[in-house]
Amino acid sequence: MSARVRAPQLRGRGWLNTGGRELGPADLRGRIVLLDFWTFCCINCLHVLDELRPLEEKYADVLVVIGVHSPKFEHEKDPDALVAAVERYGVHHPVLDDPELDMWQQYAAKAWPTLAVIDPEGYVVATMAGEGHAEGLTRLIDDLIATHEAKGTLRRGDGPYVPPAEPETALRFPGKAVVLDGGNLLVSDSARHSLVELAPDGETPVRRIGSGVRGRADGPAGSAGFSEPQGLCLLPAHAAEVAGYDLVVADTVNHLLRGVKLATGEVVTVAGTGRQWRSTADDHAHDALSVDLSSPWDLAWYDGRVVIAMAGIHQLWWFDPIKRTAGMYAGTTVEALRDGPLAEAWMAQPSGLSVSADGTRLWVADSETSAVRYVENGVLGTAVGQGLFDFGHVDGPAERALLQHPLGVCALPDGSVLIADTYNGAVRRFDPGTGQVSTVADGLAEPSDLVLTADGDVLVVESAAHRLTRLAPGVLSAAGAVTVDGPRHKLERKPTDVAAGEVTLDVVFTPAPGQKLDDTFGPSTRLVVSASPPELLLEGAGTTTYLSRRLVVNGEVAQGVLQVTAQAATCDADVEHAACHLTRQDWGVPVRVTDGGATRVPLVLRGLDA
């Protein structure tokens, strides 16, 4: 029997949502504690926040959830940015600011997100990476309640969460915007779960569509419910007439597309089941209301359909409002940067879309690779950006330029594209004619989108400042831009030393308590392996149904990244009407090829033993 592991004491730069109080062992003893190691750029981390909400409500008197913020990007280390993110995403539990990843290392986290469960006596009893753990956590918490109530070590009562003051602004963390006929603007007011129509000045509210509280209800403007809506797409007149609505909304946290009749503000669900996508992708057309979506973040009318930036699974999808069908458009669900034919390309949390004036090119803000990509002639290319771990604020030739987690793009009539360079607080411009990147505005608060008005003005959705900001006309010309040679950042993660030649990749999976592997509809597990650069692997890339894989590592390649995606299907054991579950996790594992390196690489898909 393995020794019990005492949970390290929580220490960091500061605490949020505690009323200014630091939480120590005495505050947590007797409670079940769930640590959520997250970073606010990460879509999988945002999924986990939503998965935890029902658990926090159900077990409010025994469970304390603590978010341990473990940043990836430089911007995420800014304490003010963290305060904004905690409000933006409705985090209603204490958060520890861990900018140097000290707690991340002490708890041996290796991926975003990672969860750790601590029992009422202060021992770590479970760790798990990725999302999709709500069912397993429910069973584990029930077991801990029963055990520690019997031992007398469980303490019930109110938790340490202290809500911050409610702010007063017209908008709260707006996400995306579109210009309506007549010049008014429609903005997704994400943190208030609604849409707001503004006058052409970008300031004066005209009406609100949505109840203003988190929900999922169709109906009239005043009672319809959204959950953190983002992208907006006006349909062409011919499509709107057949569809019966004028606007499509990416209802991000509901995993839905919603249609809006602008004349009345009535809202109707047009795509998605409301369940988060956890299956395999195919290129077939499906009934739009029968498919599961995953955090749709932006929308654009391109190639006769609505293209969806499906941030949650690193793909583009399409939706046809006339045929009422939907399907996969680009990407494999592997989170990385690789160009090529649409079905083979890799993306990483695409979050912004814009179509060139001539309709031939679809620009894509690929946020986690800090890149601007484009779709043209059935191929995905990269204009600016170098990968998951390279970012900064550097202008100049596109092959050297760096961005930091851009969320929006706006195609200009001259063929160039503006970039909402979100974590640099800047608007950048890429000119395909010269191949140059420049900075046209900076000092902005997390710009998340840009819109071009009929008069040629550009409005920036300045999300963390809760407003729209108009750019000065002169900055859009080459003469008005500046060249910034700012910092370059490379996320350095300690590589795993591996031997050249045969290496075994093992993904360790333990079903949650009360569950068993489910092979009712085929193999219960799936493993996808690839490498960057591809030459790193001589053998072993591809897809199999086993969680162990023989790899052959190329001794001529000094280092690289193994891209691993694993999933396992489970169902409830020994119960009538058993529920089914799917656990999935993506890893990017940096490796260094050395003499004497490891011949086995273990990864934990779900580890319910500490």
C-alpha positions as semicolon CSV with decimal commas, in nm:
position;residue;x (nm);y (nm);z (nm)
1;M;0,000;0,000;0,000
2;S;0,148;0,336;-0,101
3;A;0,214;0,604;0,160
4;R;-0,041;0,884;0,195
5;V;0,071;1,217;0,049
6;R;0,021;1,530;0,260
7;A;-0,106;1,822;0,052
8;P;0,149;2,107;0,028
9;Q;0,037;2,432;0,191
10;L;-0,103;2,683;-0,056
11;R;0,113;2,992;-0,105
12;G;0,117;3,249;-0,381
13;R;0,127;3,618;-0,467
14;G;-0,224;3,677;-0,338
15;W;-0,582;3,556;-0,310
16;L;-0,895;3,661;-0,496
17;N;-1,259;3,610;-0,390
18;T;-1,173;3,577;-0,020
19;G;-1,233;3,933;0,096
20;G;-0,855;3,988;0,111
21;R;-0,791;3,698;0,348
22;E;-0,524;3,435;0,293
23;L;-0,647;3,078;0,330
24;G;-0,438;2,847;0,547
25;P;-0,463;2,483;0,657
26;A;-0,697;2,572;0,945
27;D;-0,948;2,725;0,702
28;L;-0,961;2,408;0,494
29;R;-0,923;2,127;0,747
30;G;-1,238;1,920;0,771
31;R;-1,348;2,018;0,417
32;I;-1,304;1,836;0,089
33;V;-1,082;2,061;-0,123
34;L;-1,068;2,054;-0,501
35;L;-0,772;2,241;-0,652
36;D;-0,818;2,350;-1,013
37;F;-0,486;2,439;-1,178
38;W;-0,591;2,663;-1,466
39;T;-0,488;2,952;-1,686
40;F;-0,740;3,189;-1,837
41;C;-0,623;3,158;-2,199
42;C;-0,697;2,785;-2,203
43;I;-1,032;2,674;-2,346
44;N;-1,010;2,338;-2,168
45;C;-0,969;2,524;-1,840
46;L;-1,280;2,728;-1,916
47;H;-1,469;2,405;-1,984
48;V;-1,367;2,278;-1,641
49;L;-1,495;2,595;-1,474
50;D;-1,836;2,517;-1,621
51;E;-1,816;2,149;-1,524
52;L;-1,743;2,245;-1,163
53;R;-2,039;2,483;-1,120
54;P;-2,295;2,207;-1,046
55;L;-2,054;2,038;-0,803
56;E;-1,999;2,364;-0,616
57;E;-2,374;2,407;-0,582
58;K;-2,450;2,046;-0,486
59;Y;-2,173;2,015;-0,225
60;A;-2,166;2,376;-0,106
61;D;-2,147;2,282;0,264
62;V;-1,858;2,033;0,236
63;L;-1,660;2,115;-0,081
64;V;-1,418;2,405;-0,125
65;V;-1,304;2,463;-0,483
66;I;-0,986;2,669;-0,514
67;G;-0,859;2,785;-0,849
68;V;-0,479;2,792;-0,863
69;H;-0,400;3,025;-1,150
70;S;-0,089;2,897;-1,329
71;P;-0,019;3,129;-1,624
72;K;0,114;3,038;-1,968
73;F;0,138;3,380;-2,137
74;E;0,317;3,683;-1,995
75;H;-0,006;3,882;-1,991
76;E;-0,165;3,621;-1,768
77;K;0,095;3,698;-1,500
78;D;-0,049;4,050;-1,464
79;P;-0,253;4,052;-1,139
80;D;-0,503;4,301;-1,281
81;A;-0,559;4,077;-1,583
82;L;-0,627;3,787;-1,349
83;V;-0,882;3,992;-1,153
84;A;-1,056;4,072;-1,481
85;A;-1,054;3,709;-1,595
86;V;-1,204;3,586;-1,267
87;E;-1,497;3,822;-1,316
88;R;-1,522;3,766;-1,692
89;Y;-1,565;3,390;-1,656
90;G;-1,787;3,396;-1,349
91;V;-1,541;3,224;-1,113
92;H;-1,732;3,200;-0,786
93;H;-1,469;3,038;-0,567
94;P;-1,136;3,148;-0,413
95;V;-0,844;3,185;-0,654
96;L;-0,476;3,169;-0,562
97;D;-0,245;3,374;-0,785
98;D;0,058;3,150;-0,859
99;P;0,251;3,352;-1,123
100;E;0,578;3,156;-1,092
101;L;0,398;2,817;-1,097
102;D;0,532;2,723;-0,754
103;M;0,214;2,539;-0,655
104;W;0,191;2,388;-1,004
105;Q;0,532;2,230;-0,947
106;Q;0,466;2,122;-0,588
107;Y;0,152;1,940;-0,695
108;A;0,336;1,793;-0,999
109;A;0,090;1,934;-1,253
110;K;0,195;1,874;-1,612
111;A;-0,100;1,998;-1,817
112;W;-0,369;2,265;-1,822
113;P;-0,609;2,195;-1,661
114;T;-0,512;1,965;-1,373
115;L;-0,735;1,883;-1,077
116;A;-0,626;1,762;-0,733
117;V;-0,860;1,641;-0,458
118;I;-0,761;1,678;-0,090
119;D;-0,952;1,493;0,179
120;P;-1,072;1,653;0,506
121;E;-0,755;1,538;0,685
122;G;-0,531;1,721;0,437
123;Y;-0,411;1,434;0,216
124;V;-0,409;1,429;-0,164
125;V;-0,639;1,146;-0,271
126;A;-0,672;1,202;-0,645
127;T;-0,521;1,393;-0,937
128;M;-0,651;1,412;-1,292
129;A;-0,568;1,608;-1,604
130;G;-0,799;1,748;-1,868
131;E;-1,175;1,789;-1,870
132;G;-1,476;1,559;-1,845
133;H;-1,430;1,450;-1,483
134;A;-1,758;1,569;-1,328
135;E;-1,912;1,224;-1,295
136;G;-1,599;1,072;-1,143
137;L;-1,562;1,363;-0,904
138;T;-1,922;1,325;-0,791
139;R;-1,864;0,961;-0,696
140;L;-1,533;1,040;-0,529
141;I;-1,683;1,325;-0,324
142;D;-1,973;1,103;-0,217
143;D;-1,725;0,838;-0,100
144;L;-1,520;1,097;0,091
145;I;-1,832;1,236;0,259
146;A;-1,938;0,891;0,374
147;T;-1,589;0,798;0,497
148;H;-1,513;1,118;0,686
149;E;-1,859;1,161;0,829
150;A;-1,819;0,815;0,981
151;K;-1,474;0,909;1,114
152;G;-1,596;1,243;1,249
153;T;-1,341;1,434;1,040
154;L;-1,586;1,613;0,808
155;R;-1,680;1,974;0,887
156;R;-1,988;2,124;0,724
157;G;-2,064;2,494;0,686
158;D;-2,023;2,795;0,461
159;G;-1,714;2,813;0,242
160;P;-1,451;3,089;0,227
161;Y;-1,578;3,248;-0,099
162;V;-1,645;3,623;-0,072
163;P;-1,800;3,778;-0,387
164;P;-1,647;4,100;-0,516
165;A;-1,852;4,418;-0,558
166;E;-2,080;4,429;-0,862
167;P;-1,946;4,689;-1,112
168;E;-2,159;4,946;-1,296
169;T;-2,086;4,975;-1,668
170;A;-2,304;4,969;-1,979
171;L;-2,113;4,667;-2,116
172;R;-1,923;4,400;-1,926
173;F;-1,642;4,220;-2,109
174;P;-1,789;4,259;-2,459
175;G;-1,661;3,994;-2,698
176;K;-1,749;4,056;-3,064
177;A;-1,944;4,312;-3,266
178;V;-2,111;4,362;-3,605
179;V;-2,239;4,668;-3,788
180;L;-2,613;4,657;-3,861
181;D;-2,793;4,811;-4,155
182;G;-2,844;5,177;-4,068
183;G;-2,516;5,204;-3,879
184;N;-2,609;5,075;-3,536
185;L;-2,378;4,820;-3,373
186;L;-2,464;4,489;-3,211
187;V;-2,223;4,370;-2,941
188;S;-2,205;4,041;-2,752
189;D;-2,205;4,149;-2,388
190;S;-2,041;3,827;-2,276
191;A;-2,023;3,861;-1,897
192;R;-2,386;3,977;-1,889
193;H;-2,498;3,690;-2,114
194;S;-2,678;3,905;-2,368
195;L;-2,648;4,115;-2,683
196;V;-2,657;4,496;-2,675
197;E;-2,747;4,718;-2,967
198;L;-2,566;5,053;-2,961
199;A;-2,613;5,371;-3,161
200;P;-2,350;5,452;-3,427
201;D;-2,148;5,641;-3,166
202;G;-2,065;5,303;-3,009
203;E;-2,176;5,423;-2,666
204;T;-2,550;5,484;-2,648
205;P;-2,755;5,170;-2,570
206;V;-3,060;5,115;-2,789
207;R;-3,184;4,778;-2,664
208;R;-3,073;4,455;-2,501
209;I;-3,147;4,107;-2,635
210;G;-3,132;3,848;-2,360
211;S;-3,231;3,838;-1,995
212;G;-2,885;3,941;-1,875
213;V;-2,837;3,630;-1,659
214;R;-2,675;3,301;-1,754
215;G;-2,931;3,072;-1,915
216;R;-3,043;2,875;-2,219
217;A;-3,391;2,974;-2,327
218;D;-3,540;3,063;-2,664
219;G;-3,809;3,327;-2,692
220;P;-3,864;3,703;-2,678
221;A;-3,573;3,944;-2,636
222;G;-3,642;4,011;-2,269
223;S;-3,649;3,649;-2,155
224;A;-3,412;3,466;-2,391
225;G;-3,107;3,317;-2,224
226;F;-2,742;3,304;-2,338
227;S;-2,424;3,191;-2,164
228;E;-2,116;3,402;-2,243
229;P;-2,202;3,467;-2,610
230;Q;-1,920;3,567;-2,844
231;G;-1,927;3,570;-3,225
232;L;-2,200;3,732;-3,436
233;C;-2,270;3,681;-3,807
234;L;-2,525;3,865;-4,019
235;L;-2,677;3,640;-4,285
236;P;-2,703;3,756;-4,646
237;A;-3,056;3,866;-4,729
238;H;-3,139;3,555;-4,935
239;A;-3,025;3,320;-4,657
240;A;-3,203;3,520;-4,386
241;E;-3,530;3,509;-4,579
242;V;-3,523;3,128;-4,605
243;A;-3,386;3,071;-4,252
244;G;-3,637;3,301;-4,084
245;Y;-3,378;3,495;-3,882
246;D;-3,115;3,757;-3,959
247;L;-2,824;3,693;-3,726
248;V;-2,638;3,387;-3,595
249;V;-2,483;3,401;-3,245
250;A;-2,204;3,180;-3,112
251;D;-2,354;3,097;-2,771
252;T;-2,018;2,982;-2,644
253;V;-2,069;2,824;-2,303
254;N;-2,404;2,674;-2,405
255;H;-2,224;2,505;-2,700
256;L;-2,500;2,628;-2,932
257;L;-2,566;2,853;-3,228
258;R;-2,867;3,081;-3,184
259;G;-3,066;3,269;-3,447
260;V;-3,198;3,620;-3,383
261;K;-3,479;3,800;-3,565
262;L;-3,357;4,158;-3,551
263;A;-3,701;4,315;-3,601
264;T;-3,832;4,166;-3,276
265;G;-3,524;4,037;-3,093
266;E;-3,671;3,687;-3,079
267;V;-3,410;3,413;-3,022
268;V;-3,422;3,055;-3,150
269;T;-3,170;2,768;-3,127
270;V;-3,044;2,674;-3,475
271;A;-2,750;2,436;-3,416
272;G;-2,619;2,217;-3,137
273;T;-2,767;1,994;-2,870
274;G;-2,621;2,186;-2,577
275;R;-2,392;1,894;-2,500
276;Q;-2,020;1,955;-2,537
277;W;-1,860;1,765;-2,827
278;R;-1,660;1,464;-2,706
279;S;-1,666;1,233;-3,006
280;T;-1,461;1,175;-3,318
281;A;-1,485;1,413;-3,612
282;D;-1,609;1,330;-3,961
283;D;-1,663;1,531;-4,275
284;H;-2,031;1,441;-4,324
285;A;-2,324;1,678;-4,313
286;H;-2,544;1,636;-4,005
287;D;-2,877;1,776;-3,895
288;A;-2,765;2,096;-3,724
289;L;-2,976;2,039;-3,413
290;S;-2,837;1,686;-3,366
291;V;-2,465;1,769;-3,346
292;D;-2,266;1,844;-3,032
293;L;-2,056;2,164;-3,052
294;S;-1,765;2,279;-2,837
295;S;-1,724;2,645;-2,741
296;P;-1,804;2,813;-3,073
297;W;-1,618;3,145;-3,047
298;D;-1,665;3,334;-3,374
299;L;-1,860;3,316;-3,699
300;A;-1,821;3,438;-4,057
301;W;-2,014;3,397;-4,382
302;Y;-1,769;3,232;-4,623
303;D;-1,806;3,007;-4,925
304;G;-2,186;3,018;-4,903
305;R;-2,209;2,902;-4,540
306;V;-2,145;3,014;-4,184
307;V;-1,797;2,907;-4,078
308;I;-1,757;2,848;-3,705
309;A;-1,434;2,898;-3,507
310;M;-1,478;2,592;-3,285
311;A;-1,229;2,695;-3,019
312;G;-1,305;2,405;-2,787
313;I;-1,172;2,137;-3,024
314;H;-0,924;2,338;-3,235
315;Q;-1,122;2,318;-3,557
316;L;-1,335;2,515;-3,800
317;W;-1,686;2,385;-3,864
318;W;-1,960;2,496;-4,104
319;F;-2,331;2,561;-4,064
320;D;-2,581;2,591;-4,351
321;P;-2,884;2,793;-4,230
322;I;-3,082;2,707;-4,544
323;K;-3,032;2,328;-4,538
324;R;-3,010;2,336;-4,156
325;T;-2,704;2,112;-4,156
326;A;-2,360;2,136;-3,998
327;G;-2,026;1,959;-4,012
328;M;-1,651;1,973;-3,977
329;Y;-1,462;2,212;-4,209
330;A;-1,094;2,219;-4,109
331;G;-0,859;2,075;-3,848
332;T;-0,810;1,735;-3,688
333;T;-0,863;1,835;-3,318
334;V;-0,484;1,814;-3,262
335;E;-0,379;2,136;-3,084
336;A;-0,076;2,265;-3,273
337;L;0,029;2,466;-3,579
338;R;0,052;2,281;-3,909
339;D;-0,049;2,407;-4,251
340;G;-0,189;2,200;-4,535
341;P;-0,516;2,066;-4,676
342;L;-0,807;2,161;-4,452
343;A;-0,877;1,808;-4,329
344;E;-0,513;1,756;-4,227
345;A;-0,422;2,095;-4,076
346;W;-0,367;2,159;-3,708
347;M;-0,506;2,457;-3,521
348;A;-0,506;2,578;-3,161
349;Q;-0,817;2,748;-3,026
350;P;-0,930;2,952;-3,329
351;S;-1,115;3,253;-3,189
352;G;-1,157;3,516;-3,462
353;L;-1,273;3,513;-3,826
354;S;-1,294;3,772;-4,105
355;V;-1,344;3,742;-4,482
356;S;-1,141;3,937;-4,737
357;A;-1,322;4,202;-4,939
358;D;-1,323;3,984;-5,251
359;G;-1,453;3,684;-5,055
360;T;-1,165;3,455;-5,149
361;R;-0,976;3,438;-4,820
362;L;-1,091;3,361;-4,467
363;W;-0,861;3,508;-4,203
364;V;-0,835;3,321;-3,872
365;A;-0,702;3,436;-3,534
366;D;-0,551;3,112;-3,399
367;S;-0,509;3,227;-3,043
368;E;-0,308;2,956;-2,864
369;T;-0,040;2,951;-3,136
370;S;-0,036;3,334;-3,130
371;A;-0,089;3,317;-3,504
372;V;-0,290;3,460;-3,790
373;R;-0,388;3,185;-4,032
374;Y;-0,593;3,189;-4,354
375;V;-0,810;2,955;-4,559
376;E;-0,787;2,979;-4,937
377;N;-0,841;2,725;-5,214
378;G;-0,897;2,441;-4,971
379;V;-0,571;2,492;-4,782
380;L;-0,491;2,638;-4,439
381;G;-0,183;2,861;-4,432
382;T;-0,002;3,073;-4,173
383;A;0,066;3,443;-4,225
384;V;0,211;3,528;-3,882
385;G;0,302;3,299;-3,592
386;Q;0,548;3,027;-3,496
387;G;0,369;2,783;-3,269
388;L;0,226;2,708;-2,927
389;F;0,525;2,824;-2,724
390;D;0,660;3,130;-2,909
391;F;0,498;3,469;-2,855
392;G;0,581;3,836;-2,798
393;H;0,539;4,182;-2,948
394;V;0,770;4,201;-3,247
395;D;0,696;4,377;-3,577
396;G;0,875;4,349;-3,910
397;P;0,888;4,063;-4,160
398;A;0,602;3,821;-4,096
399;E;0,832;3,522;-4,060
400;R;0,998;3,689;-3,757
401;A;0,700;3,880;-3,613
402;L;0,535;3,767;-3,291
403;L;0,186;3,811;-3,147
404;Q;0,045;3,717;-2,806
405;H;-0,288;3,531;-2,801
406;P;-0,486;3,727;-3,063
407;L;-0,865;3,687;-3,050
408;G;-0,984;3,893;-3,347
409;V;-0,911;3,982;-3,709
410;C;-1,062;4,235;-3,950
411;A;-0,998;4,224;-4,325
412;L;-0,951;4,568;-4,485
413;P;-1,047;4,669;-4,839
414;D;-0,680;4,705;-4,943
415;G;-0,617;4,333;-4,876
416;S;-0,439;4,379;-4,544
417;V;-0,576;4,250;-4,216
418;L;-0,599;4,411;-3,872
419;I;-0,530;4,189;-3,571
420;A;-0,673;4,227;-3,222
421;D;-0,349;4,126;-3,049
422;T;-0,529;4,066;-2,724
423;Y;-0,260;3,990;-2,469
424;N;-0,029;4,260;-2,606
425;G;-0,310;4,515;-2,572
426;A;-0,252;4,623;-2,930
427;V;-0,394;4,639;-3,279
428;R;-0,149;4,506;-3,537
429;R;-0,162;4,513;-3,919
430;F;-0,035;4,250;-4,159
431;D;0,013;4,353;-4,522
432;P;0,036;4,048;-4,754
433;G;0,177;4,270;-5,028
434;T;0,489;4,363;-4,831
435;G;0,493;4,072;-4,587
436;Q;0,530;4,320;-4,301
437;V;0,364;4,335;-3,959
438;S;0,326;4,672;-3,783
439;T;0,156;4,813;-3,474
440;V;-0,121;5,065;-3,535
441;A;-0,241;5,114;-3,175
442;D;-0,137;4,997;-2,831
443;G;-0,223;5,059;-2,467
444;L;-0,560;4,888;-2,511
445;A;-0,727;4,661;-2,255
446;E;-0,753;4,314;-2,406
447;P;-0,893;4,401;-2,751
448;S;-1,098;4,103;-2,868
449;D;-1,249;4,214;-3,201
450;L;-1,241;4,485;-3,468
451;V;-1,520;4,607;-3,695
452;L;-1,509;4,823;-4,006
453;T;-1,798;5,069;-4,045
454;A;-1,955;5,178;-4,374
455;D;-1,767;5,509;-4,340
456;G;-1,432;5,329;-4,317
457;D;-1,384;5,379;-3,944
458;V;-1,247;5,096;-3,731
459;L;-1,394;5,022;-3,389
460;V;-1,207;4,807;-3,139
461;V;-1,394;4,591;-2,891
462;E;-1,180;4,679;-2,590
463;S;-1,303;4,393;-2,377
464;A;-1,132;4,449;-2,041
465;A;-1,219;4,822;-2,058
466;H;-1,587;4,732;-2,122
467;R;-1,625;4,961;-2,423
468;L;-1,580;5,015;-2,795
469;T;-1,291;5,241;-2,897
470;R;-1,259;5,419;-3,232
471;L;-0,917;5,418;-3,397
472;A;-0,777;5,738;-3,543
473;P;-0,808;5,717;-3,926
474;G;-0,440;5,788;-3,988
475;V;-0,314;5,479;-3,810
476;L;-0,454;5,249;-4,078
477;S;-0,208;5,367;-4,339
478;A;0,146;5,238;-4,361
479;A;0,268;5,584;-4,265
480;G;0,052;5,583;-3,953
481;A;0,184;5,253;-3,821
482;V;0,493;5,202;-3,609
483;T;0,741;4,920;-3,585
484;V;0,783;4,765;-3,242
485;D;1,077;4,544;-3,155
486;G;0,948;4,429;-2,821
487;P;1,007;4,124;-2,607
488;R;1,024;3,771;-2,742
489;H;0,896;3,497;-2,516
490;K;0,935;3,126;-2,545
491;L;0,750;2,906;-2,302
492;E;1,025;2,679;-2,176
493;R;0,892;2,356;-2,034
494;K;1,136;2,103;-1,901
495;P;1,177;1,842;-2,175
496;T;1,158;1,470;-2,118
497;D;1,487;1,303;-2,212
498;V;1,417;1,006;-2,436
499;A;1,647;0,756;-2,602
500;A;1,688;0,725;-2,975
501;G;1,523;0,412;-3,110
502;E;1,238;0,224;-2,948
503;V;1,037;0,412;-2,683
504;T;0,708;0,299;-2,530
505;L;0,434;0,558;-2,485
506;D;0,193;0,452;-2,210
507;V;-0,125;0,647;-2,130
508;V;-0,244;0,539;-1,787
509;F;-0,620;0,538;-1,743
510;T;-0,817;0,437;-1,434
511;P;-1,198;0,457;-1,459
512;A;-1,366;0,674;-1,200
513;P;-1,523;0,500;-0,900
514;G;-1,837;0,317;-1,011
515;Q;-1,743;0,320;-1,380
516;K;-1,601;0,064;-1,623
517;L;-1,463;0,078;-1,976
518;D;-1,743;0,072;-2,231
519;D;-1,693;-0,114;-2,559
520;T;-2,064;-0,137;-2,648
521;F;-2,018;0,062;-2,967
522;G;-1,662;-0,040;-3,048
523;P;-1,318;-0,003;-2,885
524;S;-1,335;0,194;-2,561
525;T;-1,003;0,376;-2,603
526;R;-0,832;0,578;-2,875
527;L;-0,479;0,717;-2,903
528;V;-0,357;0,967;-3,164
529;V;0,016;1,043;-3,184
530;S;0,206;1,286;-3,404
531;A;0,528;1,486;-3,373
532;S;0,666;1,831;-3,443
533;P;0,883;1,819;-3,643
534;P;0,732;1,509;-3,808
535;E;1,085;1,371;-3,858
536;L;1,113;1,319;-3,482
537;L;0,922;0,992;-3,517
538;L;1,041;0,725;-3,758
539;E;0,754;0,500;-3,650
540;G;0,451;0,525;-3,423
541;A;0,258;0,824;-3,557
542;G;-0,111;0,773;-3,628
543;T;-0,427;0,648;-3,460
544;T;-0,486;0,320;-3,274
545;T;-0,736;0,186;-3,023
546;Y;-0,475;0,098;-2,760
547;L;-0,339;0,335;-2,495
548;S;0,013;0,197;-2,532
549;R;0,222;0,261;-2,841
550;R;0,565;0,157;-2,966
551;L;0,749;0,462;-3,099
552;V;1,077;0,477;-3,288
553;V;1,254;0,807;-3,215
554;N;1,491;0,953;-3,472
555;G;1,839;0,996;-3,325
556;E;1,918;1,258;-3,591
557;V;1,661;1,502;-3,445
558;A;1,783;1,667;-3,125
559;Q;1,446;1,776;-2,984
560;G;1,080;1,826;-3,061
561;V;0,727;1,786;-2,930
562;L;0,514;1,474;-2,915
563;Q;0,149;1,561;-2,979
564;V;-0,069;1,308;-2,797
565;T;-0,448;1,284;-2,782
566;A;-0,608;1,008;-2,575
567;Q;-0,969;0,930;-2,496
568;A;-1,152;0,658;-2,309
569;A;-1,523;0,571;-2,305
570;T;-1,674;0,450;-1,979
571;C;-2,019;0,374;-1,843
572;D;-2,168;0,336;-1,498
573;A;-2,118;-0,014;-1,361
574;D;-2,390;-0,240;-1,221
575;V;-2,673;0,012;-1,248
576;E;-2,990;0,020;-1,457
577;H;-2,991;0,281;-1,735
578;A;-2,617;0,336;-1,701
579;A;-2,487;0,674;-1,817
580;C;-2,199;0,691;-2,065
581;H;-1,893;0,916;-2,029
582;L;-1,596;1,014;-2,244
583;T;-1,265;1,131;-2,098
584;R;-1,028;1,311;-2,335
585;Q;-0,696;1,491;-2,299
586;D;-0,441;1,652;-2,534
587;W;-0,071;1,679;-2,447
588;G;0,221;1,851;-2,612
589;V;0,521;1,673;-2,461
590;P;0,860;1,842;-2,522
591;V;1,128;1,577;-2,565
592;R;1,505;1,585;-2,598
593;V;1,683;1,293;-2,762
594;T;1,985;1,196;-2,553
595;D;2,205;0,898;-2,476
596;G;2,068;0,725;-2,171
597;G;1,725;0,886;-2,213
598;A;1,403;0,717;-2,109
599;T;1,264;0,427;-2,306
600;R;0,914;0,476;-2,160
601;V;0,700;0,792;-2,155
602;P;0,401;0,762;-1,917
603;L;0,106;1,002;-1,928
604;V;-0,196;0,999;-1,696
605;L;-0,535;1,041;-1,859
606;R;-0,709;0,996;-1,527
607;G;-0,525;0,910;-1,209
608;L;-0,752;0,854;-0,912
609;D;-0,463;0,743;-0,694
610;A;-0,245;1,027;-0,569
